[in-house]
Amino acid sequence: MDGSSTASAYASEEVDVVEPTVNFVIQNVNDAEHRLLDDVWRLVKQNALDSNFNGLDWDAIRSNAMREPLSNREATYNAARKMLRLLDDRYTRFLTPDAFAKMAKFDITGTGILLMPDPVTKNLVVASPPRKGSAAELANLRRGDLVIEIDGQSTAGLTPLEVSAQLTGEEGTTLRLRVSHGVEDEGKEVELVRHFVVTNPVSEAYVTAEGIGYIRLTEFNADCSNAVRRAVQNLVAQGANSFVLDMRGNPGGVLEGAIEIGGLFLPHGSVVAHIVDGHGDQETFYAMPSEIAATIADDPVAVVTNAMSASSSEVLAGALRDNCRARTVGRTSFGKGIIQGVFGLSDGSGVVLTVAKYQTPNHHEIQGKGIAPDIPLRVPSGWRSFNPRRVEVDVLRAQLKTCADTERDAEDSDSSMARLKTASKLNDAEFVSDYNARANFDQAQNGDNTMPSITSASLLLFF
């Protein structure tokens, strides 16, 4: 049954069914099957990007769902699928425990746990049962455990991105957590050895005779930032003085990966992306500190894309382009500017839900548009090799200089306009009219850095 027919079925029920009493709803929710289905409903209610729920009364959907007889777990799963199809979103879906386990390649900790702040208490909690056979399961961690410290540092007040940075590490390294089973429990320290269930996302990395460092990045999995960091370090050691980052056919992956890789090329504090959730709240993500970024600051970068470069690929390409750090080469990218969150449920199943959209540092929308190349170039299909010598480094360097000079002039103009306002004593309405041409630049420099609700709900975001 497709989304429209399912929606019609629910709609027909809504016409004739009287709203249930409170006692009836409580009785159903206390049943294990209906409780699990209610968890799915609440995830959508609290986190969906589409706050209009495809034009449906989401509270009425819950009432109808609580009336459905659910005789076993498979019936509950089918009801969850039926509910999610009402949103008519091709990317939102239900995951069985087996399917959820395959999300391990997006486990940025390498320890088998998904951590997220509790939406009420803001405490960092284990959000779903640890992956079978993982270090977290062997350490007897369980869903709902509170994570008090990460490597000796308190988790209180940390943003999701700061938590992500604390959790990230290389294969085989140890992650130390202080974990408690409740607020009153002081907790115990556990040591988890990182093991990533992933393939190396950097399929090729070499230096040409001309000094071009070529990196082929195939996906944004849990180890992508480590893999690119290692590749850049090795290429620099081999004499690379420019870089071609090939993301043809890269479908995306974890958002954190794009943010962290951006920090390998951008100065600390550069805007990488803006994320907007279903409540209209915006969070601006910034490049984290990196010694590599300073080492290669003068080395020009080209990002190669094609029509199958999507999501996190577009986040990274847009970040490097808007910051005048790279030029995009090839074909217009896919145009997937929405973000899905992975949410674990109590029995090991899960939900993939569209939770937000993103914009490039200069507030360009990507959804349905993609990123057009600065240097159009016919490129082979993603599975075929690309010759990095086709990127003319001198042209690349000149374009990047022009971009930087233009941005510098814009900053000077920004300062001049501010002084002009003071000198001429224009009122705010007059000044806004005169200053309108600079609005986008001002937003990019001074984006709201408050936490939106969605990043408070899920640390593991992927596209």
Tab-separated table of N, CA, C and O in Angstrom, residues 11-55:
chain	number	residue	atom	x	y	z
A	11	ALA	N	-7.785	8.596	6.902
A	11	ALA	CA	-8.711	9.709	6.805
A	11	ALA	C	-10.152	9.216	6.933
A	11	ALA	O	-10.983	9.833	7.593
A	12	SER	N	-10.461	8.075	6.294
A	12	SER	CA	-11.818	7.568	6.361
A	12	SER	C	-12.169	7.165	7.793
A	12	SER	O	-13.298	7.296	8.240
A	13	GLU	N	-11.188	6.675	8.526
A	13	GLU	CA	-11.432	6.317	9.917
A	13	GLU	C	-11.689	7.554	10.761
A	13	GLU	O	-12.518	7.540	11.669
A	14	GLU	N	-10.978	8.647	10.441
A	14	GLU	CA	-11.118	9.862	11.237
A	14	GLU	C	-12.524	10.448	11.131
A	14	GLU	O	-12.995	11.102	12.050
A	15	VAL	N	-13.224	10.231	10.024
A	15	VAL	CA	-14.531	10.848	9.808
A	15	VAL	C	-15.552	10.338	10.812
A	15	VAL	O	-16.331	11.091	11.379
A	16	ASP	N	-15.518	9.022	11.063
A	16	ASP	CA	-16.598	8.410	11.840
A	16	ASP	C	-16.222	8.062	13.276
A	16	ASP	O	-17.088	7.775	14.083
A	17	VAL	N	-14.955	8.057	13.589
A	17	VAL	CA	-14.528	7.580	14.908
A	17	VAL	C	-14.536	8.718	15.915
A	17	VAL	O	-13.998	9.789	15.663
A	18	VAL	N	-15.129	8.468	17.058
A	18	VAL	CA	-15.160	9.461	18.135
A	18	VAL	C	-13.836	9.410	18.892
A	18	VAL	O	-13.255	8.341	19.075
A	19	GLU	N	-13.348	10.559	19.320
A	19	GLU	CA	-12.098	10.617	20.075
A	19	GLU	C	-12.184	9.722	21.307
A	19	GLU	O	-13.148	9.807	22.071
A	20	PRO	N	-11.203	8.826	21.539
A	20	PRO	CA	-11.269	7.900	22.671
A	20	PRO	C	-11.108	8.623	24.008
A	20	PRO	O	-10.559	9.713	24.073
A	21	THR	N	-11.590	7.992	25.060
A	21	THR	CA	-11.405	8.557	26.397
A	21	THR	C	-9.965	8.393	26.828
A	21	THR	O	-9.227	7.561	26.298
A	22	VAL	N	-9.569	9.164	27.831
A	22	VAL	CA	-8.205	9.091	28.336
A	22	VAL	C	-7.901	7.698	28.851
A	22	VAL	O	-6.843	7.135	28.601
A	23	ASN	N	-8.843	7.094	29.556
A	23	ASN	CA	-8.607	5.768	30.116
A	23	ASN	C	-8.317	4.740	29.023
A	23	ASN	O	-7.472	3.868	29.184
A	24	PHE	N	-9.023	4.859	27.915
A	24	PHE	CA	-8.822	3.897	26.829
A	24	PHE	C	-7.423	4.033	26.237
A	24	PHE	O	-6.740	3.040	25.995
A	25	VAL	N	-6.972	5.265	26.051
A	25	VAL	CA	-5.642	5.498	25.496
A	25	VAL	C	-4.568	4.971	26.434
A	25	VAL	O	-3.641	4.281	26.023
A	26	ILE	N	-4.705	5.262	27.731
A	26	ILE	CA	-3.709	4.803	28.690
A	26	ILE	C	-3.632	3.281	28.703
A	26	ILE	O	-2.563	2.698	28.753
A	27	GLN	N	-4.772	2.637	28.607
A	27	GLN	CA	-4.772	1.181	28.613
A	27	GLN	C	-3.976	0.631	27.440
A	27	GLN	O	-3.187	-0.304	27.587
A	28	ASN	N	-4.148	1.208	26.268
A	28	ASN	CA	-3.423	0.739	25.097
A	28	ASN	C	-1.934	1.025	25.206
A	28	ASN	O	-1.107	0.190	24.887
A	29	VAL	N	-1.565	2.246	25.642
A	29	VAL	CA	-0.165	2.634	25.694
A	29	VAL	C	0.599	1.789	26.704
A	29	VAL	O	1.784	1.557	26.562
A	30	ASN	N	-0.098	1.300	27.724
A	30	ASN	CA	0.563	0.445	28.697
A	30	ASN	C	0.855	-0.945	28.135
A	30	ASN	O	1.627	-1.702	28.715
A	31	ASP	N	0.221	-1.299	27.051
A	31	ASP	CA	0.521	-2.546	26.374
A	31	ASP	C	1.853	-2.391	25.640
A	31	ASP	O	2.113	-1.359	25.019
A	32	ALA	N	2.723	-3.400	25.690
A	32	ALA	CA	4.078	-3.285	25.125
A	32	ALA	C	4.057	-2.935	23.650
A	32	ALA	O	4.874	-2.136	23.175
A	33	GLU	N	3.153	-3.530	22.897
A	33	GLU	CA	3.109	-3.283	21.456
A	33	GLU	C	2.668	-1.851	21.159
A	33	GLU	O	3.281	-1.156	20.341
A	34	HIS	N	1.605	-1.420	21.814
A	34	HIS	CA	1.142	-0.050	21.583
A	34	HIS	C	2.128	0.976	22.127
A	34	HIS	O	2.241	2.080	21.590
A	35	ARG	N	2.851	0.618	23.185
A	35	ARG	CA	3.853	1.527	23.724
A	35	ARG	C	4.975	1.756	22.704
A	35	ARG	O	5.453	2.881	22.530
A	36	LEU	N	5.383	0.693	22.021
A	36	LEU	CA	6.420	0.832	21.001
A	36	LEU	C	5.920	1.674	19.834
A	36	LEU	O	6.625	2.555	19.332
A	37	LEU	N	4.670	1.422	19.420
A	37	LEU	CA	4.096	2.210	18.330
A	37	LEU	C	3.964	3.675	18.735
A	37	LEU	O	4.199	4.578	17.924
A	38	ASP	N	3.619	3.916	19.983
A	38	ASP	CA	3.500	5.285	20.473
A	38	ASP	C	4.856	5.983	20.462
A	38	ASP	O	4.948	7.194	20.209
A	39	ASP	N	5.933	5.242	20.725
A	39	ASP	CA	7.279	5.822	20.648
A	39	ASP	C	7.578	6.311	19.236
A	39	ASP	O	8.190	7.376	19.047
A	40	VAL	N	7.154	5.540	18.241
A	40	VAL	CA	7.342	5.953	16.846
A	40	VAL	C	6.571	7.236	16.580
A	40	VAL	O	7.090	8.198	15.988
A	41	TRP	N	5.330	7.279	17.035
A	41	TRP	CA	4.490	8.469	16.836
A	41	TRP	C	5.157	9.696	17.463
A	41	TRP	O	5.191	10.766	16.866
A	42	ARG	N	5.672	9.539	18.689
A	42	ARG	CA	6.267	10.674	19.391
A	42	ARG	C	7.546	11.159	18.703
A	42	ARG	O	7.821	12.363	18.697
A	43	LEU	N	8.328	10.245	18.158
A	43	LEU	CA	9.530	10.663	17.433
A	43	LEU	C	9.168	11.607	16.298
A	43	LEU	O	9.827	12.625	16.066
A	44	VAL	N	8.120	11.250	15.564
A	44	VAL	CA	7.674	12.096	14.457
A	44	VAL	C	7.141	13.420	14.989
A	44	VAL	O	7.480	14.499	14.483
A	45	LYS	N	6.309	13.358	16.009
A	45	LYS	CA	5.698	14.566	16.575
A	45	LYS	C	6.752	15.572	17.025
A	45	LYS	O	6.624	16.781	16.804
A	46	GLN	N	7.816	15.082	17.644
A	46	GLN	CA	8.817	15.969	18.235
A	46	GLN	C	9.895	16.409	17.257
A	46	GLN	O	10.489	17.477	17.435
A	47	ASN	N	10.155	15.613	16.201
A	47	ASN	CA	11.373	15.846	15.430
A	47	ASN	C	11.208	16.028	13.925
A	47	ASN	O	12.180	16.383	13.258
A	48	ALA	N	10.034	15.785	13.379
A	48	ALA	CA	9.886	15.825	11.924
A	48	ALA	C	10.128	17.230	11.373
A	48	ALA	O	9.691	18.231	11.947
A	49	LEU	N	10.831	17.292	10.240
A	49	LEU	CA	11.026	18.572	9.552
A	49	LEU	C	9.694	19.133	9.089
A	49	LEU	O	9.439	20.334	9.186
A	50	ASP	N	8.838	18.260	8.574
A	50	ASP	CA	7.510	18.683	8.136
A	50	ASP	C	6.601	18.809	9.348
A	50	ASP	O	5.951	17.854	9.766
A	51	SER	N	6.549	19.997	9.907
A	51	SER	CA	5.751	20.204	11.125
A	51	SER	C	4.255	20.190	10.841
A	51	SER	O	3.447	20.209	11.775
A	52	ASN	N	3.875	20.133	9.561
A	52	ASN	CA	2.461	20.011	9.192
A	52	ASN	C	2.066	18.555	8.958
A	52	ASN	O	0.900	18.261	8.672
A	53	PHE	N	3.035	17.642	9.049
A	53	PHE	CA	2.790	16.201	8.941
A	53	PHE	C	1.987	15.844	7.685
A	53	PHE	O	0.996	15.119	7.745
A	54	ASN	N	2.460	16.390	6.560
A	54	ASN	CA	1.817	16.110	5.270
A	54	ASN	C	0.342	16.511	5.265
A	54	ASN	O	-0.493	15.903	4.584
A	55	GLY	N	0.008	17.548	6.052
A	55	GLY	CA	-1.365	18.047	6.080
A	55	GLY	C	-2.305	17.234	6.938
A	55	GLY	O	-3.525	17.470	6.911
